[in-house]
Tab-separated table of C-alpha atoms in Angstrom:
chain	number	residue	atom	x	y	z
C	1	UNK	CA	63.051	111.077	47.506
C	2	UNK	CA	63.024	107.867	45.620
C	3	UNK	CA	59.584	106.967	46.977
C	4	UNK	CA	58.235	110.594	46.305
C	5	UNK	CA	58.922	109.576	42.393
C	6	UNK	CA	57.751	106.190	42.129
C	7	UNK	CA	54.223	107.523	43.222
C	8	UNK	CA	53.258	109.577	40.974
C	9	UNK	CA	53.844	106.753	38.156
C	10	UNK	CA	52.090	103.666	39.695
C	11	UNK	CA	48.833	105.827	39.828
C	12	UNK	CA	48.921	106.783	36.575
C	13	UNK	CA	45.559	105.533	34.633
C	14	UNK	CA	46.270	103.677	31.332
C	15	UNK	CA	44.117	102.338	28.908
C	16	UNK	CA	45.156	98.480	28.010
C	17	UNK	CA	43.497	96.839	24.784
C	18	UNK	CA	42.697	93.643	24.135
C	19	UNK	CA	43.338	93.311	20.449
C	20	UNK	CA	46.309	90.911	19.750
C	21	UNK	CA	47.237	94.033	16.630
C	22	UNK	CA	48.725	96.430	18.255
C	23	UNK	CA	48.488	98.558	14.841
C	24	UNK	CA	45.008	98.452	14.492
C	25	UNK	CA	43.046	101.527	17.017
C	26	UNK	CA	40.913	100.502	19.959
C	27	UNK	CA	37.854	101.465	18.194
C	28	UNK	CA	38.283	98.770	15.278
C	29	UNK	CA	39.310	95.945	17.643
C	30	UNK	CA	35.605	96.972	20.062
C	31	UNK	CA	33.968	96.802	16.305
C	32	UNK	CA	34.460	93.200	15.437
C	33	UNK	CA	32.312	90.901	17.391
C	34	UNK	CA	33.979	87.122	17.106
C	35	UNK	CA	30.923	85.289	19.176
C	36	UNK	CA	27.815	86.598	17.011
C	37	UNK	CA	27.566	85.690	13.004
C	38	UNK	CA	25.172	86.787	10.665
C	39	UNK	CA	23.486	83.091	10.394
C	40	UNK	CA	22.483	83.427	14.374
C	41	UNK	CA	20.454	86.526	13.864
C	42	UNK	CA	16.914	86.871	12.474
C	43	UNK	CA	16.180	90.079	10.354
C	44	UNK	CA	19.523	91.025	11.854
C	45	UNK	CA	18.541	91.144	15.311
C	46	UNK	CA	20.647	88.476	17.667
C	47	UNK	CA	18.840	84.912	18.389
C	48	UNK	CA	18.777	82.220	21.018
C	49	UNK	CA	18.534	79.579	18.678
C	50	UNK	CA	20.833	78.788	15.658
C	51	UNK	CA	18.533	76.338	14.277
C	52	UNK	CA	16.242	77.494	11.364
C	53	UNK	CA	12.138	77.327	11.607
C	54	UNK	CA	10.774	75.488	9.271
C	55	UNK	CA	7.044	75.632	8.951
C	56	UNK	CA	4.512	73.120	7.254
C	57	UNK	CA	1.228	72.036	6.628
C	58	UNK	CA	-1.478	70.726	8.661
C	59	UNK	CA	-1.883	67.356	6.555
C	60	UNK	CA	2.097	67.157	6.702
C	61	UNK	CA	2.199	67.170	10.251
C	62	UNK	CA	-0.491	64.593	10.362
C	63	UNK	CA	1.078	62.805	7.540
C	64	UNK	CA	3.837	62.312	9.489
C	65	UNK	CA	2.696	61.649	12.804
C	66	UNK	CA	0.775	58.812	10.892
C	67	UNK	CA	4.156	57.197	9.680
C	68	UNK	CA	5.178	57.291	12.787
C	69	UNK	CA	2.543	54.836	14.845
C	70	UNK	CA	2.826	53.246	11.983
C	71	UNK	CA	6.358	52.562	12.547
C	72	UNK	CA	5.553	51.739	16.220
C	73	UNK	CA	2.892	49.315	15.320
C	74	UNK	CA	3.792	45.554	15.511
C	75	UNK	CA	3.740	43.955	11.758
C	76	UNK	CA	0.140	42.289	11.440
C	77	UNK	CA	0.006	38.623	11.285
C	78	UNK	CA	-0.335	37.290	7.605
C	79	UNK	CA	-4.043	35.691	7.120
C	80	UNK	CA	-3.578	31.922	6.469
C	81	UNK	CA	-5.092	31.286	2.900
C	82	UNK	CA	-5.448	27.986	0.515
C	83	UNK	CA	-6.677	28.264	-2.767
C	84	UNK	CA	-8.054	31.594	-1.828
C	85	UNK	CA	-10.108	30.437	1.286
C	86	UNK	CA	-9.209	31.339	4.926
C	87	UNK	CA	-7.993	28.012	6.781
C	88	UNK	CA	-7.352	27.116	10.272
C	89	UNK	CA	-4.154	24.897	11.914
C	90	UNK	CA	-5.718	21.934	13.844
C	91	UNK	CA	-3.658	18.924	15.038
C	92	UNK	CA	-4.728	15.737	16.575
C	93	UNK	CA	-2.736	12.718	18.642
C	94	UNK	CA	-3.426	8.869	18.465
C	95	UNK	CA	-2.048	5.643	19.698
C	96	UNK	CA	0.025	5.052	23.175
C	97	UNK	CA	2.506	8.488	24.054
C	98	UNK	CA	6.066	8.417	23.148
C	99	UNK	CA	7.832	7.744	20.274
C	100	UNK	CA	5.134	5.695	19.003
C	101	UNK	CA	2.049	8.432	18.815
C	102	UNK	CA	0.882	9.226	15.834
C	103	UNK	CA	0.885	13.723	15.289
C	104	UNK	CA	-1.642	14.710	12.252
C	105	UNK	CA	-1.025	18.554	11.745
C	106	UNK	CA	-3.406	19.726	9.318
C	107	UNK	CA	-5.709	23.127	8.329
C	108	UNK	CA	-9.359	23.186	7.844
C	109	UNK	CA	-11.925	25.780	6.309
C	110	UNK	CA	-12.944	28.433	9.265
C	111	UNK	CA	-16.610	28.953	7.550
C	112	UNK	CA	-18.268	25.874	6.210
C	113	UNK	CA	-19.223	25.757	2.086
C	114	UNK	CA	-20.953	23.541	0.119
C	115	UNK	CA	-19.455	20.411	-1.162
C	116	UNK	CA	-18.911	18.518	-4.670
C	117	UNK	CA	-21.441	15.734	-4.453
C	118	UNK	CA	-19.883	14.153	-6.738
C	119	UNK	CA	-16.462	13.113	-5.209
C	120	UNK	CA	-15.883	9.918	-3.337
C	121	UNK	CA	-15.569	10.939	0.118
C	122	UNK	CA	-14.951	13.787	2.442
C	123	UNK	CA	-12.574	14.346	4.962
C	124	UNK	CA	-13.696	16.238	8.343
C	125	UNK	CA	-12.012	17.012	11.206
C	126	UNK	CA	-14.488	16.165	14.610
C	127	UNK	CA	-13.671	18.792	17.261
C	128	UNK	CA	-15.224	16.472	20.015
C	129	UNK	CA	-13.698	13.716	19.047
C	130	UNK	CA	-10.156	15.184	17.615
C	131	UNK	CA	-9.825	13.157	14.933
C	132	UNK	CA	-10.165	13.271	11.268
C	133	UNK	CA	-13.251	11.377	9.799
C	134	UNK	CA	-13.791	10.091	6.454
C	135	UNK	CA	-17.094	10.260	5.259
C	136	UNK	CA	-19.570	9.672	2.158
C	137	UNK	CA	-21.873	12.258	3.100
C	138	UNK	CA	-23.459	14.031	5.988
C	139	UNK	CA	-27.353	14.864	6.017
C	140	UNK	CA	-27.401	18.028	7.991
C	141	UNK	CA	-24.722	20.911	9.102
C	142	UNK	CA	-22.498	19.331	12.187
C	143	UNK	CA	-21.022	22.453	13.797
C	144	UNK	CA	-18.414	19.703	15.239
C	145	UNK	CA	-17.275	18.604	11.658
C	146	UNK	CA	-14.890	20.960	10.249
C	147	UNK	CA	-13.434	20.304	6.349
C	148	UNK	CA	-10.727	20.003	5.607
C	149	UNK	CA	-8.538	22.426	3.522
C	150	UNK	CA	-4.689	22.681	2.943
C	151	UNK	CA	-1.579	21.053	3.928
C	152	UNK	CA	-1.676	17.542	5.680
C	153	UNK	CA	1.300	16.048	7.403
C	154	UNK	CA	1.167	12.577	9.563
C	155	UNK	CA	4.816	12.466	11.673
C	156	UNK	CA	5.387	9.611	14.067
C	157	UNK	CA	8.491	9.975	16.221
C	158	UNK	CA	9.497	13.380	14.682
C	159	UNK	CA	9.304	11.327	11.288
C	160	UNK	CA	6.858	12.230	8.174
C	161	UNK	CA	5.132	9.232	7.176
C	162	UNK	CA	2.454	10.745	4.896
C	163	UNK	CA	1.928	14.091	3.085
C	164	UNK	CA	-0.670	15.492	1.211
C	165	UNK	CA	-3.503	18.531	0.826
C	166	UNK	CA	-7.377	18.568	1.025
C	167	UNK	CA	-9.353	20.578	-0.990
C	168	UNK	CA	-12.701	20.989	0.138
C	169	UNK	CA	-12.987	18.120	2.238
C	170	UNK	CA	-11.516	15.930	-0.527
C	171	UNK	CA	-7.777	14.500	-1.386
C	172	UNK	CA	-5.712	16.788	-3.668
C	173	UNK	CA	-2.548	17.030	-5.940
C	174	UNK	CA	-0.030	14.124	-4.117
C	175	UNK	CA	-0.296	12.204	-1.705
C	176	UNK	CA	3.010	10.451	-0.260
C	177	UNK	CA	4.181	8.094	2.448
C	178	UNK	CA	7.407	6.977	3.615
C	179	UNK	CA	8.514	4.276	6.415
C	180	UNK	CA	10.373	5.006	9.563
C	181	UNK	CA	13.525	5.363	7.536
C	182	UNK	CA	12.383	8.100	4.951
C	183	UNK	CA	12.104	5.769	2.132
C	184	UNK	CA	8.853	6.400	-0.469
C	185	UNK	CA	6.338	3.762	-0.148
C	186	UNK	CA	3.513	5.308	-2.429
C	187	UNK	CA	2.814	8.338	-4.234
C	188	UNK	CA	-0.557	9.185	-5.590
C	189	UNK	CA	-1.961	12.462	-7.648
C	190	UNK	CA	-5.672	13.142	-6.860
C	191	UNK	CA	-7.886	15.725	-8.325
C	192	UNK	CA	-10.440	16.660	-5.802
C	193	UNK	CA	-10.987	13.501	-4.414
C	194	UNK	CA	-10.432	11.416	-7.637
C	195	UNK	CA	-6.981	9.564	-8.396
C	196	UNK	CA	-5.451	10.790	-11.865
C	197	UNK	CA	-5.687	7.696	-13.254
C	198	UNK	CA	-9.271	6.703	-12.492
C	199	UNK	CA	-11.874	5.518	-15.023
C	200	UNK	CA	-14.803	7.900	-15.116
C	201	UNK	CA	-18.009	7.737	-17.094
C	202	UNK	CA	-21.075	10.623	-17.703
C	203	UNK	CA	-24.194	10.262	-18.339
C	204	UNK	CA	-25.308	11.975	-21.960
C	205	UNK	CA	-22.599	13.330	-24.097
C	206	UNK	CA	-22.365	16.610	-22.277
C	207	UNK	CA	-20.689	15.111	-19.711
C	208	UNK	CA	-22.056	17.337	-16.746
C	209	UNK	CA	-23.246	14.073	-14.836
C	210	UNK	CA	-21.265	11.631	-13.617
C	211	UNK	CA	-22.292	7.500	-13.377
C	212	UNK	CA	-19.516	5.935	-12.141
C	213	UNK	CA	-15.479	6.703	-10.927
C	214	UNK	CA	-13.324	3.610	-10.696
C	215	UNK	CA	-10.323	4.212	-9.037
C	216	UNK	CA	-7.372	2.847	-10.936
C	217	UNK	CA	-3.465	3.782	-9.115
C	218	UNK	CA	-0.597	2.520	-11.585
C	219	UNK	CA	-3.167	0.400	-13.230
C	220	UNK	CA	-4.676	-1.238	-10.317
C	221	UNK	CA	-7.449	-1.248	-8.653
C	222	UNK	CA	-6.670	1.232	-5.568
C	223	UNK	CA	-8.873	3.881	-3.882
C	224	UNK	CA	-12.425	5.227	-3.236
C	225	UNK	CA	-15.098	4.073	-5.610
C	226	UNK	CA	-18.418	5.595	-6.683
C	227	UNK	CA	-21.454	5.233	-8.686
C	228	UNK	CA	-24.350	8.043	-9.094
C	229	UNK	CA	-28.096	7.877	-9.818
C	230	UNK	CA	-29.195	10.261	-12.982
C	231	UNK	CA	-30.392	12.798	-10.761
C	232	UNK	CA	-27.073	13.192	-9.311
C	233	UNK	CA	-27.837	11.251	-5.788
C	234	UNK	CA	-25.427	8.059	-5.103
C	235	UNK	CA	-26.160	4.387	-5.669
C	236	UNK	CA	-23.018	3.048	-4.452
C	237	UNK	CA	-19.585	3.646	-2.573
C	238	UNK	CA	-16.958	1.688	-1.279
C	239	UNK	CA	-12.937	1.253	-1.646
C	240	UNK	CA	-10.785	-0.911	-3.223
C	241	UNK	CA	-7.088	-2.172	-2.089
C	242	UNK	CA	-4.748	-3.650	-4.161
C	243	UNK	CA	-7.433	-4.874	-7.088
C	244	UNK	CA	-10.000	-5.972	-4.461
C	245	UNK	CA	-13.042	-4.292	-2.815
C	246	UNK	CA	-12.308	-3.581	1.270
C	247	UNK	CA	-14.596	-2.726	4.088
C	248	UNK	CA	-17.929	-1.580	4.059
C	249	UNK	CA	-20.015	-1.048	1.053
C	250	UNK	CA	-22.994	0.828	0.918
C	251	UNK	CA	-26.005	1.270	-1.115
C	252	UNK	CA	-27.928	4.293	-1.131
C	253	UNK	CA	-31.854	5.033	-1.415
C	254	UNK	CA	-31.650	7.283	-4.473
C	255	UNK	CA	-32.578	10.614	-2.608
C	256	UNK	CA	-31.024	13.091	0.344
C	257	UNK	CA	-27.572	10.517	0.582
C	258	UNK	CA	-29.581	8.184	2.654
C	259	UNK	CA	-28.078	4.562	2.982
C	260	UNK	CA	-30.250	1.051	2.459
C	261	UNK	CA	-27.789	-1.018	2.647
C	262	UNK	CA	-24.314	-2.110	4.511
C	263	UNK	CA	-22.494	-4.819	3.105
C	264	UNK	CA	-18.985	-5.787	4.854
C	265	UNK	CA	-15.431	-7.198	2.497
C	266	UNK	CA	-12.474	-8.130	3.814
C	267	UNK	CA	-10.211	-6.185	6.003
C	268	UNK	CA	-6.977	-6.168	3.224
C	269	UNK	CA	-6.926	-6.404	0.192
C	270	UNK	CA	-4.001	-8.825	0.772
C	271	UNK	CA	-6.044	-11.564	2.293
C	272	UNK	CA	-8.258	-13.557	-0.349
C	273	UNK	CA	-11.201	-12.214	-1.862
C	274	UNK	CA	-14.338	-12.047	-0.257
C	275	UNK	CA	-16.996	-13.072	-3.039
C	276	UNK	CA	-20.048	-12.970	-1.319
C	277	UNK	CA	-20.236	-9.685	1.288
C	278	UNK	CA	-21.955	-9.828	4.737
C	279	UNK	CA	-25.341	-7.543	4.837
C	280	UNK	CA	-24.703	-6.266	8.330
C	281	UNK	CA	-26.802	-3.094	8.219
C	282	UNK	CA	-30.538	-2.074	6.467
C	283	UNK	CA	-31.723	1.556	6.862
C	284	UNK	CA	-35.268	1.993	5.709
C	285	UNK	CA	-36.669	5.162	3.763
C	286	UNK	CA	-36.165	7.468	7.180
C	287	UNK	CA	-33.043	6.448	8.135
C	288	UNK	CA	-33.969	4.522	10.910
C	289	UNK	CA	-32.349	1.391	11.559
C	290	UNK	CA	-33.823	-2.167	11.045
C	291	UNK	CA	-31.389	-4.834	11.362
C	292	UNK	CA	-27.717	-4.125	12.322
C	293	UNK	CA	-25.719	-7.418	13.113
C	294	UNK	CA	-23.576	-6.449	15.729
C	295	UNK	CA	-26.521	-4.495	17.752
C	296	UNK	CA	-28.510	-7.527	17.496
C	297	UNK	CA	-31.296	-5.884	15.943
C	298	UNK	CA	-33.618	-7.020	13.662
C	299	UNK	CA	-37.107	-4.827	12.683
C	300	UNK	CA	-37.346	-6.148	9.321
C	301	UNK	CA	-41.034	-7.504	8.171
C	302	UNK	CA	-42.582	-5.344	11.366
C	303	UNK	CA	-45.151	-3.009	9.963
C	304	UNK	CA	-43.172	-0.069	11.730
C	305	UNK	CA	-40.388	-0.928	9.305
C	306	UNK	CA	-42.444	-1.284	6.222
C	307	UNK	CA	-41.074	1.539	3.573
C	308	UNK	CA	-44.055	1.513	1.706
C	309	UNK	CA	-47.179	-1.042	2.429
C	310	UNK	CA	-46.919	-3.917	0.213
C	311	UNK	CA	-43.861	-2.925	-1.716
C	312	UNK	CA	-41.095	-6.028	-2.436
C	313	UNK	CA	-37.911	-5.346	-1.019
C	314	UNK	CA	-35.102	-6.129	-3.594
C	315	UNK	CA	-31.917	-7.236	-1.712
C	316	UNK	CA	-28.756	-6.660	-3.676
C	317	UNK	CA	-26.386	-9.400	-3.327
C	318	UNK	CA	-22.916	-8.046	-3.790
C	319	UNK	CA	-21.875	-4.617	-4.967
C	320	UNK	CA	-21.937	-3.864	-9.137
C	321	UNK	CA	-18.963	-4.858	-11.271
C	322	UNK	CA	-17.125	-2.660	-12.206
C	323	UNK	CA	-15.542	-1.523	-16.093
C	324	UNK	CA	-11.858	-2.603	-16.940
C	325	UNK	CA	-9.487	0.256	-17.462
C	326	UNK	CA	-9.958	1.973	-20.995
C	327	UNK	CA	-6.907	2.291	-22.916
C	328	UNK	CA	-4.826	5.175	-23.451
């Protein structure tokens, strides 16, 4: 009997809703849909995607594809530059290795350019040699001698021992040099080649030619020395150290920088005063050599070495004195 009733009830069909209201009717509880919203449909149809479209331009898609290799590219090296011309980093060793070698670090111009002829000396730097050169002048393009242009350092154990720039082959704003300890020996200003304090005089009152440069350094007699022709060519160069004239001395033909003469002074200008120079080189009119001391050779009074037949040679004895510092 008991089973009989319990039968009939357990297969009843009921209908069981999901909707935590009981109140609320079936119908209003299927209605609401808790997993769609309106900001996942488009034109109120359902979509896979809840992230908005956004469309642009052509050029902005380039635009930005652009910044974008440009963010990937590797920052461009910055273009060395002196006094708006494009320089090169050289270097160059001398004396024994160790602590005792001598490191010049230095810049010079990548495309050659004319020179002042007017200035002293120029500075090169020899790529076959690696060295820097000092010279009056050059008669023809050497694709081995670079000029010189920028900073200048000289280190010698890690240590500066000089500073300085070149301009266009010449020496430039100041020049410094210390001893093994850091202490200042010297400092010198130069513009373009020529110490601030030099003595120079023109020829005319336009002053666009130059006739001589004496070198004067804290009232002294101290640096590169030059006197010029008229027409602009030299007639004589040399150096002086500490008041007195050092090294070699030329004296030039007049035309195309070409040297007669080669006279020789002391080493120092610490040691006495030489007061009558050694001739130890003659050039004639084509640069060829005809007597050089240490060579051993002597052409002079051939016919080969003749400048012009029958014309007197006139052998300068010493170089030309030079004007006493003007007053300020």
């Amino acid at each position: 009997m008991v089973l009989c009733t319990l039968l009939p009830w357990a297969c009843t069909r009921k209908s069981v809703s999901f909707n935590s209201n009981p109140e609320q009717p079936i119908v209003a509880a299927l209605g609401a849909d808790t997993l769609t919203r309106t900001a996942d449909s488009l034109n109120g149809k359902p979509s896979l995607s809840t992230a908005r479209k956004v469309v642009i331009t052509k050029e902005q898609e380039r635009a930005a594809k652009e910044a974008e290799k440009e963010a990937q590219r590797k920052p461009k090296k910055k273009k060395k530059v002196f006094l708006g011309e494009k320089i090169k980093r050289g270097f160059a060793k001398s004396g024994p290795k160790g602590r005792n070698q001598v490191v010049e670090v230095f810049y010079f111009l990548k495309t050659p350019m004319p020179l002042n002829a007017y200035a002293p000396a120029h500075y090169y730097f020899d790529t076959k040699k690696h060295k820097i050169l000092k010279l009056a002048a050059i008669e023809e393009d050497e694709p081995s001698l670079k000029i010189l242009h920028g900073p200048y350092k000289k280190l010698q154990n890690n240590k500066v021992i000089e500073t300085g720039y070149y301009a266009l082959g010449t020496r430039h704003l100041r020049w410094e040099r210390f001893d093994k300890n850091g202490v200042l020996l010297s400092k010198v200003h130069y513009e373009m080649g020529f110490p601030r304090d030099a003595n120079v005089s023109y020829y005319g009152e336009d002053r666009s030619l130059i006739n001589e440069v004496v070198p004067y350094v804290n009232g002294k007699l101290e640096g590169d020395y030059a006197k010029f022709l008229i027409n602009g060519q030299a007639d004589w160069r040399g150096q002086f150290e500490n008041g007195k004239r050092v090294g070699v001395w030329s004296k030039y033909w007049g035309f195309r920088n070409r040297r007669r003469y080669e006279y020789k002074y002391g080493e120092s200008g610490y040691d006495p005063e030489v007061t009558e120079p050694e001739l130890i080189r003659e050039f004639n009119r084509n640069a060829t050599v005809i007597y050089d001391k240490e060579k051993n050779i002597d052409k002079r009074g051939q016919p080969e070495a003749e400048d012009r037949p029958g014309m007197r040679r006139s052998v300068p004895r010493a170089a030309p004195k030079v004007s006493p510092k003007r007053s300020k």
